[in-house]
mmCIF file of C-alpha atoms in Angstrom:
data_model
loop_
_atom_site.group_PDB
_atom_site.id
_atom_site.type_symbol
_atom_site.label_atom_id
_atom_site.label_comp_id
_atom_site.label_asym_id
_atom_site.label_seq_id
_atom_site.Cartn_x
_atom_site.Cartn_y
_atom_site.Cartn_z
ATOM 1 C CA MET A 1 -66.941 -50.820 97.010
ATOM 2 C CA THR A 2 -63.940 -50.457 99.264
ATOM 3 C CA GLU A 3 -64.188 -47.549 101.666
ATOM 4 C CA GLY A 4 -62.038 -44.559 100.704
ATOM 5 C CA VAL A 5 -62.014 -45.349 96.950
ATOM 6 C CA LYS A 6 -63.462 -42.483 94.911
ATOM 7 C CA ARG A 7 -66.089 -43.231 92.303
ATOM 8 C CA ALA A 8 -65.299 -42.252 88.720
ATOM 9 C CA PHE A 9 -67.115 -39.132 87.566
ATOM 10 C CA PRO A 10 -70.059 -40.320 85.402
ATOM 11 C CA GLN A 11 -69.498 -39.684 81.693
ATOM 12 C CA TRP A 12 -73.176 -38.922 81.102
ATOM 13 C CA LEU A 13 -73.150 -36.268 83.823
ATOM 14 C CA GLY A 14 -70.087 -34.634 82.271
ATOM 15 C CA LEU A 15 -71.888 -34.505 78.909
ATOM 16 C CA VAL A 16 -74.996 -32.963 80.437
ATOM 17 C CA MET A 17 -72.931 -30.345 82.267
ATOM 18 C CA ALA A 18 -70.987 -29.501 79.084
ATOM 19 C CA ILE A 19 -74.218 -29.017 77.123
ATOM 20 C CA ILE A 20 -75.710 -26.822 79.863
ATOM 21 C CA ALA A 21 -72.475 -24.789 79.962
ATOM 22 C CA GLY A 22 -72.785 -24.316 76.201
ATOM 23 C CA THR A 23 -76.277 -22.849 76.588
ATOM 24 C CA PHE A 24 -74.754 -20.293 78.971
ATOM 25 C CA VAL A 25 -72.358 -19.265 76.195
ATOM 26 C CA ALA A 26 -75.287 -18.621 73.849
ATOM 27 C CA VAL A 27 -76.924 -16.388 76.459
ATOM 28 C CA GLN A 28 -73.643 -14.584 77.119
ATOM 29 C CA ALA A 29 -73.113 -13.944 73.404
ATOM 30 C CA ARG A 30 -76.603 -12.429 73.091
ATOM 31 C CA ILE A 31 -76.023 -10.166 76.121
ATOM 32 C CA ASN A 32 -72.520 -9.045 75.140
ATOM 33 C CA GLY A 33 -73.678 -8.431 71.581
ATOM 34 C CA ALA A 34 -76.530 -6.246 72.827
ATOM 35 C CA LEU A 35 -74.137 -4.279 75.045
ATOM 36 C CA GLY A 36 -71.748 -3.779 72.133
ATOM 37 C CA VAL A 37 -74.578 -2.421 69.984
ATOM 38 C CA ALA A 38 -75.811 -0.165 72.802
ATOM 39 C CA ILE A 39 -72.425 1.529 73.256
ATOM 40 C CA ASP A 40 -71.297 1.087 69.631
ATOM 41 C CA ASP A 41 -68.008 -0.476 70.733
ATOM 42 C CA GLY A 42 -67.415 -4.230 70.768
ATOM 43 C CA PHE A 43 -63.967 -3.809 72.341
ATOM 44 C CA ALA A 44 -65.321 -1.910 75.343
ATOM 45 C CA ALA A 45 -68.209 -4.382 75.711
ATOM 46 C CA ALA A 46 -65.767 -7.311 75.834
ATOM 47 C CA ALA A 47 -63.575 -5.504 78.375
ATOM 48 C CA VAL A 48 -66.620 -4.784 80.557
ATOM 49 C CA SER A 49 -67.682 -8.433 80.377
ATOM 50 C CA PHE A 50 -64.251 -9.775 81.367
ATOM 51 C CA GLY A 51 -63.680 -7.018 83.914
ATOM 52 C CA SER A 52 -66.999 -7.543 85.698
ATOM 53 C CA GLY A 53 -66.280 -11.259 85.863
ATOM 54 C CA LEU A 54 -62.892 -10.531 87.393
ATOM 55 C CA VAL A 55 -64.469 -8.292 90.047
ATOM 56 C CA ILE A 56 -66.864 -11.099 90.992
ATOM 57 C CA LEU A 57 -64.009 -13.589 91.202
ATOM 58 C CA ILE A 58 -61.886 -11.277 93.376
ATOM 59 C CA ALA A 59 -64.777 -11.067 95.836
ATOM 60 C CA VAL A 60 -65.247 -14.849 95.832
ATOM 61 C CA MET A 61 -61.501 -15.481 96.216
ATOM 62 C CA ALA A 62 -61.482 -13.262 99.313
ATOM 63 C CA PHE A 63 -63.768 -15.788 101.042
ATOM 64 C CA SER A 64 -62.324 -18.975 99.532
ATOM 65 C CA ARG A 65 -59.316 -20.431 101.317
ATOM 66 C CA PRO A 66 -58.886 -23.292 98.770
ATOM 67 C CA GLY A 67 -58.900 -20.740 95.959
ATOM 68 C CA ARG A 68 -56.207 -18.621 97.618
ATOM 69 C CA ARG A 69 -54.109 -21.679 98.441
ATOM 70 C CA GLY A 70 -54.378 -22.792 94.829
ATOM 71 C CA LEU A 71 -53.288 -19.371 93.608
ATOM 72 C CA GLY A 72 -50.278 -19.579 95.924
ATOM 73 C CA ARG A 73 -49.301 -22.943 94.438
ATOM 74 C CA VAL A 74 -49.486 -21.560 90.911
ATOM 75 C CA ILE A 75 -47.444 -18.453 91.794
ATOM 76 C CA GLU A 76 -44.829 -20.604 93.534
ATOM 77 C CA GLY A 77 -44.632 -22.865 90.482
ATOM 78 C CA LEU A 78 -44.137 -19.865 88.198
ATOM 79 C CA ARG A 79 -41.376 -18.522 90.453
ATOM 80 C CA ASP A 80 -39.385 -21.748 90.537
ATOM 81 C CA ARG A 81 -40.191 -22.386 86.859
ATOM 82 C CA SER A 82 -41.751 -25.767 87.524
ATOM 83 C CA VAL A 83 -44.883 -24.324 85.871
ATOM 84 C CA PRO A 84 -44.349 -22.879 82.350
ATOM 85 C CA TRP A 85 -45.658 -19.321 81.923
ATOM 86 C CA TRP A 86 -47.898 -20.333 79.009
ATOM 87 C CA THR A 87 -49.881 -22.597 81.346
ATOM 88 C CA VAL A 88 -51.575 -19.539 82.864
ATOM 89 C CA ALA A 89 -52.084 -17.723 79.548
ATOM 90 C CA GLY A 90 -55.407 -19.358 78.671
ATOM 91 C CA GLY A 91 -57.249 -16.083 79.225
ATOM 92 C CA GLY A 92 -55.342 -14.592 76.301
ATOM 93 C CA ALA A 93 -56.990 -17.101 73.950
ATOM 94 C CA GLY A 94 -60.405 -16.129 75.273
ATOM 95 C CA ALA A 95 -59.603 -12.457 74.771
ATOM 96 C CA PHE A 96 -58.453 -13.123 71.188
ATOM 97 C CA LEU A 97 -61.714 -14.907 70.426
ATOM 98 C CA VAL A 98 -63.736 -11.965 71.741
ATOM 99 C CA LEU A 99 -61.642 -9.538 69.682
ATOM 100 C CA SER A 100 -62.109 -11.656 66.562
ATOM 101 C CA GLN A 101 -65.858 -11.346 67.084
ATOM 102 C CA GLY A 102 -65.562 -7.577 66.957
ATOM 103 C CA ILE A 103 -63.267 -7.556 63.917
ATOM 104 C CA ALA A 104 -64.352 -10.458 61.708
ATOM 105 C CA ALA A 105 -67.895 -11.522 62.647
ATOM 106 C CA ALA A 106 -69.696 -8.618 60.968
ATOM 107 C CA ALA A 107 -67.631 -8.889 57.778
ATOM 108 C CA LEU A 108 -67.898 -12.682 57.461
ATOM 109 C CA GLY A 109 -71.426 -13.129 58.742
ATOM 110 C CA VAL A 110 -72.449 -15.332 61.656
ATOM 111 C CA ALA A 111 -72.544 -18.474 59.496
ATOM 112 C CA LEU A 112 -68.961 -18.525 58.220
ATOM 113 C CA PHE A 113 -67.667 -17.140 61.509
ATOM 114 C CA THR A 114 -69.332 -19.900 63.562
ATOM 115 C CA VAL A 115 -68.302 -22.724 61.230
ATOM 116 C CA ALA A 116 -64.678 -21.506 61.283
ATOM 117 C CA ILE A 117 -64.654 -21.413 65.103
ATOM 118 C CA VAL A 118 -66.135 -24.906 65.427
ATOM 119 C CA ALA A 119 -63.716 -26.278 62.813
ATOM 120 C CA GLY A 120 -60.736 -24.849 64.675
ATOM 121 C CA GLN A 121 -61.990 -25.995 68.066
ATOM 122 C CA THR A 122 -62.779 -29.522 66.871
ATOM 123 C CA VAL A 123 -59.430 -30.082 65.142
ATOM 124 C CA SER A 124 -57.572 -28.535 68.086
ATOM 125 C CA SER A 125 -59.381 -30.730 70.608
ATOM 126 C CA LEU A 126 -58.757 -33.902 68.592
ATOM 127 C CA VAL A 127 -55.041 -33.190 68.209
ATOM 128 C CA LEU A 128 -54.471 -32.024 71.793
ATOM 129 C CA ASP A 129 -56.289 -35.095 73.128
ATOM 130 C CA ARG A 130 -54.184 -37.321 70.878
ATOM 131 C CA ILE A 131 -50.834 -35.912 72.070
ATOM 132 C CA GLY A 132 -51.961 -35.928 75.696
ATOM 133 C CA PHE A 133 -51.701 -32.165 76.172
ATOM 134 C CA GLY A 134 -54.883 -31.959 78.230
ATOM 135 C CA PRO A 135 -55.235 -33.174 81.809
ATOM 136 C CA HIS A 136 -57.208 -36.214 80.602
ATOM 137 C CA GLY A 137 -54.028 -37.746 79.179
ATOM 138 C CA VAL A 138 -53.514 -39.349 75.778
ATOM 139 C CA VAL A 139 -56.789 -40.126 73.977
ATOM 140 C CA PRO A 140 -56.111 -41.859 70.627
ATOM 141 C CA PHE A 141 -58.021 -41.237 67.406
ATOM 142 C CA GLN A 142 -60.999 -43.552 67.163
ATOM 143 C CA THR A 143 -63.632 -43.995 64.481
ATOM 144 C CA MET A 144 -66.476 -42.764 66.669
ATOM 145 C CA ARG A 145 -64.566 -39.673 67.831
ATOM 146 C CA VAL A 146 -63.641 -38.656 64.274
ATOM 147 C CA LEU A 147 -67.165 -39.432 63.036
ATOM 148 C CA GLY A 148 -68.718 -37.399 65.848
ATOM 149 C CA SER A 149 -66.387 -34.468 65.088
ATOM 150 C CA ALA A 150 -67.281 -34.480 61.392
ATOM 151 C CA LEU A 151 -70.972 -34.745 62.221
ATOM 152 C CA ALA A 152 -70.695 -31.763 64.589
ATOM 153 C CA LEU A 153 -69.269 -29.627 61.764
ATOM 154 C CA VAL A 154 -72.150 -30.672 59.513
ATOM 155 C CA ALA A 155 -74.617 -29.860 62.291
ATOM 156 C CA VAL A 156 -73.263 -26.339 62.794
ATOM 157 C CA ALA A 157 -73.127 -25.654 59.041
ATOM 158 C CA TRP A 158 -76.728 -26.871 58.718
ATOM 159 C CA ALA A 159 -77.893 -24.784 61.670
ATOM 160 C CA VAL A 160 -76.539 -21.541 60.172
ATOM 161 C CA SER A 161 -77.072 -22.428 56.482
ATOM 162 C CA THR A 162 -79.742 -19.733 56.019
ATOM 163 C CA GLU A 163 -77.084 -17.072 56.629
ATOM 164 C CA PHE A 164 -74.647 -18.147 53.905
ATOM 165 C CA GLY A 165 -74.270 -16.084 50.762
ATOM 166 C CA GLY A 166 -72.790 -12.857 49.459
ATOM 167 C CA ASP A 167 -69.192 -11.795 48.962
ATOM 168 C CA LYS A 168 -67.096 -12.530 52.034
ATOM 169 C CA PRO A 169 -63.476 -11.522 52.777
ATOM 170 C CA LEU A 170 -62.343 -15.130 53.151
ATOM 171 C CA LEU A 171 -58.884 -14.124 54.397
ATOM 172 C CA LEU A 172 -60.599 -13.015 57.618
ATOM 173 C CA LEU A 173 -61.575 -16.661 58.199
ATOM 174 C CA LEU A 174 -58.121 -17.086 59.716
ATOM 175 C CA MET A 175 -59.172 -15.094 62.793
ATOM 176 C CA PRO A 176 -62.135 -17.250 63.899
ATOM 177 C CA LEU A 177 -60.241 -20.381 62.837
ATOM 178 C CA LEU A 178 -57.344 -19.434 65.110
ATOM 179 C CA GLY A 179 -59.872 -18.390 67.762
ATOM 180 C CA GLY A 180 -61.418 -21.866 67.657
ATOM 181 C CA ILE A 181 -57.993 -23.487 67.935
ATOM 182 C CA GLY A 182 -57.370 -21.221 70.913
ATOM 183 C CA ILE A 183 -60.539 -22.445 72.647
ATOM 184 C CA GLY A 184 -59.242 -26.017 72.682
ATOM 185 C CA TRP A 185 -55.855 -24.862 73.961
ATOM 186 C CA GLN A 186 -57.502 -22.612 76.580
ATOM 187 C CA GLN A 187 -59.575 -25.477 77.955
ATOM 188 C CA ALA A 188 -56.486 -27.699 78.088
ATOM 189 C CA VAL A 189 -54.286 -25.235 80.010
ATOM 190 C CA ASN A 190 -57.154 -24.227 82.312
ATOM 191 C CA GLY A 191 -57.559 -27.895 83.147
ATOM 192 C CA ARG A 192 -53.845 -28.119 83.938
ATOM 193 C CA VAL A 193 -54.045 -25.089 86.203
ATOM 194 C CA ARG A 194 -57.056 -26.570 87.943
ATOM 195 C CA GLN A 195 -55.164 -29.816 88.629
ATOM 196 C CA LEU A 196 -52.104 -27.960 89.903
ATOM 197 C CA ALA A 197 -54.121 -25.591 92.101
ATOM 198 C CA GLY A 198 -56.684 -28.168 93.204
ATOM 199 C CA SER A 199 -59.361 -25.526 92.598
ATOM 200 C CA SER A 200 -61.516 -24.613 89.598
ATOM 201 C CA LEU A 201 -61.942 -21.184 91.178
ATOM 202 C CA THR A 202 -58.206 -20.524 90.912
ATOM 203 C CA ALA A 203 -58.116 -21.537 87.238
ATOM 204 C CA THR A 204 -61.131 -19.322 86.487
ATOM 205 C CA PHE A 205 -59.636 -16.360 88.358
ATOM 206 C CA ILE A 206 -56.311 -16.567 86.488
ATOM 207 C CA ASN A 207 -58.144 -16.927 83.175
ATOM 208 C CA PHE A 208 -60.195 -13.768 83.774
ATOM 209 C CA ALA A 209 -57.221 -11.795 85.117
ATOM 210 C CA ILE A 210 -55.124 -12.436 82.004
ATOM 211 C CA GLY A 211 -58.055 -11.916 79.630
ATOM 212 C CA THR A 212 -59.033 -8.640 81.287
ATOM 213 C CA VAL A 213 -55.509 -7.220 80.983
ATOM 214 C CA VAL A 214 -55.352 -8.143 77.284
ATOM 215 C CA LEU A 215 -58.760 -6.620 76.558
ATOM 216 C CA LEU A 216 -58.070 -3.422 78.510
ATOM 217 C CA VAL A 217 -54.926 -2.843 76.450
ATOM 218 C CA ALA A 218 -56.797 -3.585 73.201
ATOM 219 C CA THR A 219 -59.667 -1.297 74.214
ATOM 220 C CA ALA A 220 -57.277 1.536 75.086
ATOM 221 C CA VAL A 221 -55.684 1.288 71.627
ATOM 222 C CA HIS A 222 -59.121 1.128 69.970
ATOM 223 C CA VAL A 223 -60.362 4.186 71.871
ATOM 224 C CA ALA A 224 -57.229 6.114 70.943
ATOM 225 C CA VAL A 225 -57.881 5.360 67.259
ATOM 226 C CA ALA A 226 -61.695 5.363 67.004
ATOM 227 C CA GLY A 227 -62.728 7.485 69.978
ATOM 228 C CA PRO A 228 -64.659 6.646 73.167
ATOM 229 C CA PRO A 229 -67.805 4.481 73.197
ATOM 230 C CA SER A 230 -71.319 5.819 73.503
ATOM 231 C CA PRO A 231 -72.823 6.299 77.000
ATOM 232 C CA PHE A 232 -73.410 3.033 78.827
ATOM 233 C CA PRO A 233 -77.047 1.917 79.209
ATOM 234 C CA SER A 234 -78.760 1.548 82.580
ATOM 235 C CA ASP A 235 -80.265 -1.916 81.946
ATOM 236 C CA PRO A 236 -78.531 -4.222 84.505
ATOM 237 C CA VAL A 237 -79.139 -7.321 82.397
ATOM 238 C CA LEU A 238 -76.567 -6.095 79.879
ATOM 239 C CA TYR A 239 -73.822 -6.413 82.488
ATOM 240 C CA ILE A 240 -74.247 -10.050 83.580
ATOM 241 C CA GLY A 241 -72.160 -11.475 80.735
ATOM 242 C CA GLY A 242 -69.103 -11.599 82.990
ATOM 243 C CA ALA A 243 -70.919 -13.596 85.662
ATOM 244 C CA ILE A 244 -72.087 -16.085 83.034
ATOM 245 C CA GLY A 245 -68.519 -16.368 81.753
ATOM 246 C CA CYS A 246 -67.306 -17.194 85.269
ATOM 247 C CA VAL A 247 -69.689 -20.144 85.402
ATOM 248 C CA PHE A 248 -68.678 -21.403 81.953
ATOM 249 C CA ILE A 249 -64.909 -21.201 82.513
ATOM 250 C CA GLY A 250 -65.166 -22.752 85.976
ATOM 251 C CA VAL A 251 -67.306 -25.658 84.794
ATOM 252 C CA SER A 252 -65.033 -26.241 81.774
ATOM 253 C CA ALA A 253 -61.896 -26.277 83.934
ATOM 254 C CA PHE A 254 -63.521 -28.909 86.140
ATOM 255 C CA LEU A 255 -64.930 -31.085 83.333
ATOM 256 C CA VAL A 256 -61.943 -31.266 80.986
ATOM 257 C CA SER A 257 -60.084 -33.820 83.122
ATOM 258 C CA HIS A 258 -63.189 -36.039 83.204
ATOM 259 C CA THR A 259 -64.513 -35.793 79.639
ATOM 260 C CA GLY A 260 -61.429 -34.947 77.598
ATOM 261 C CA LEU A 261 -61.071 -31.934 75.320
ATOM 262 C CA LEU A 262 -63.038 -33.240 72.344
ATOM 263 C CA VAL A 263 -66.166 -34.323 74.184
ATOM 264 C CA LEU A 264 -66.141 -31.138 76.258
ATOM 265 C CA GLY A 265 -65.775 -29.009 73.121
ATOM 266 C CA LEU A 266 -68.499 -30.816 71.170
ATOM 267 C CA GLY A 267 -70.790 -30.742 74.219
ATOM 268 C CA THR A 268 -70.450 -26.983 74.564
ATOM 269 C CA VAL A 269 -70.998 -26.514 70.802
ATOM 270 C CA ALA A 270 -74.207 -28.550 71.007
ATOM 271 C CA GLY A 271 -75.242 -26.531 74.045
ATOM 272 C CA GLN A 272 -74.717 -23.282 72.153
ATOM 273 C CA LEU A 273 -77.030 -24.453 69.370
ATOM 274 C CA VAL A 274 -79.639 -25.612 71.883
ATOM 275 C CA GLY A 275 -79.306 -22.285 73.697
ATOM 276 C CA ALA A 276 -79.761 -20.415 70.410
ATOM 277 C CA VAL A 277 -82.994 -22.309 69.774
ATOM 278 C CA LEU A 278 -84.304 -21.630 73.281
ATOM 279 C CA LEU A 279 -83.430 -17.935 73.021
ATOM 280 C CA ASP A 280 -85.204 -17.616 69.677
ATOM 281 C CA VAL A 281 -88.269 -19.303 71.162
ATOM 282 C CA PHE A 282 -88.504 -17.340 74.418
ATOM 283 C CA VAL A 283 -86.587 -14.122 73.580
ATOM 284 C CA PRO A 284 -86.865 -13.813 69.788
ATOM 285 C CA GLY A 285 -84.111 -11.922 67.995
ATOM 286 C CA ALA A 286 -84.249 -9.990 64.761
ATOM 287 C CA GLY A 287 -83.757 -13.032 62.517
ATOM 288 C CA GLY A 288 -86.356 -15.298 64.110
ATOM 289 C CA LEU A 289 -86.145 -19.076 64.520
ATOM 290 C CA HIS A 290 -85.363 -21.227 61.451
ATOM 291 C CA TRP A 291 -86.094 -24.943 61.231
ATOM 292 C CA THR A 292 -82.489 -25.509 60.152
ATOM 293 C CA THR A 293 -81.295 -24.229 63.536
ATOM 294 C CA VAL A 294 -83.515 -26.735 65.327
ATOM 295 C CA ALA A 295 -82.378 -29.571 63.056
ATOM 296 C CA GLY A 296 -78.725 -28.601 63.446
ATOM 297 C CA ALA A 297 -79.041 -28.529 67.234
ATOM 298 C CA GLY A 298 -80.558 -32.023 67.209
ATOM 299 C CA LEU A 299 -77.805 -33.346 64.931
ATOM 300 C CA ALA A 300 -75.151 -31.772 67.187
ATOM 301 C CA LEU A 301 -76.541 -33.697 70.167
ATOM 302 C CA VAL A 302 -76.285 -36.905 68.133
ATOM 303 C CA ALA A 303 -72.684 -36.004 67.222
ATOM 304 C CA VAL A 304 -71.759 -35.571 70.895
ATOM 305 C CA ALA A 305 -73.309 -38.925 71.759
ATOM 306 C CA ILE A 306 -71.349 -40.649 68.972
ATOM 307 C CA ALA A 307 -68.029 -38.988 69.891
ATOM 308 C CA SER A 308 -68.424 -39.994 73.541
ATOM 309 C CA ILE A 309 -68.851 -43.721 72.800
ATOM 310 C CA ARG A 310 -65.929 -45.611 74.313
ATOM 311 C CA ARG A 311 -64.494 -48.940 73.259
#
């Protein structure tokens, strides 16, 4: 190989990293859910998670010259309008998803809520890849990509099938569906910010800054209506959700330009199912581990492999 020519980032490594990042999301969801139950306020728990992540990122940015330079480039682009304002608004989509968890998840049940999110994320990723909105450029529809996407939806529905049933307010499905669409858009704009700034740290910092502001406003309104949360617990483990989120957003911002939106999204979905299985094995929850969850996680891994096949 000619000296000075960069090697292409291995596709298999991007898939592995996306799956591992997805397992982090499963852990974060368990921790944030436990914090929300402990203080009886999902809004405040989400704000604490985002806010603690922002504090960590501020400290890291103070010692990272590339991160600060990247932030300067983004601010300069916003000032001269060469960078549209919506490019840095990815954190708002993340905040909306967290809020939809607090509003719709309990009413719909985990099964319908999860399937709606994955459906929105999958369709969003396919369309955004096709129109070239993400930093990976235009990625046309292909049989394997569509087949892998459909198989991923089947895998998630199978994994949570034991939780279906009962009367559900189906109109609330719009919230997680829009939240899933927002995930695909968030990953796309975070990837754009990362390319502009030349730093995943910058993209992650901006994402958490915007998301924290949105959640603080939402929490203030919620407290004014419903009253303050219960006293915060002393268990430090309940406060590491923000740190986990920093890792996930940073890794996603880096990977999206190498894997594309669809493969990144399906990889993280598969990772979430794998993480759910591992959590139920080593840190059992109230519902226990069902064989359908294990089977769904395995099928999701197959779906990712199929979607990532290139012509």
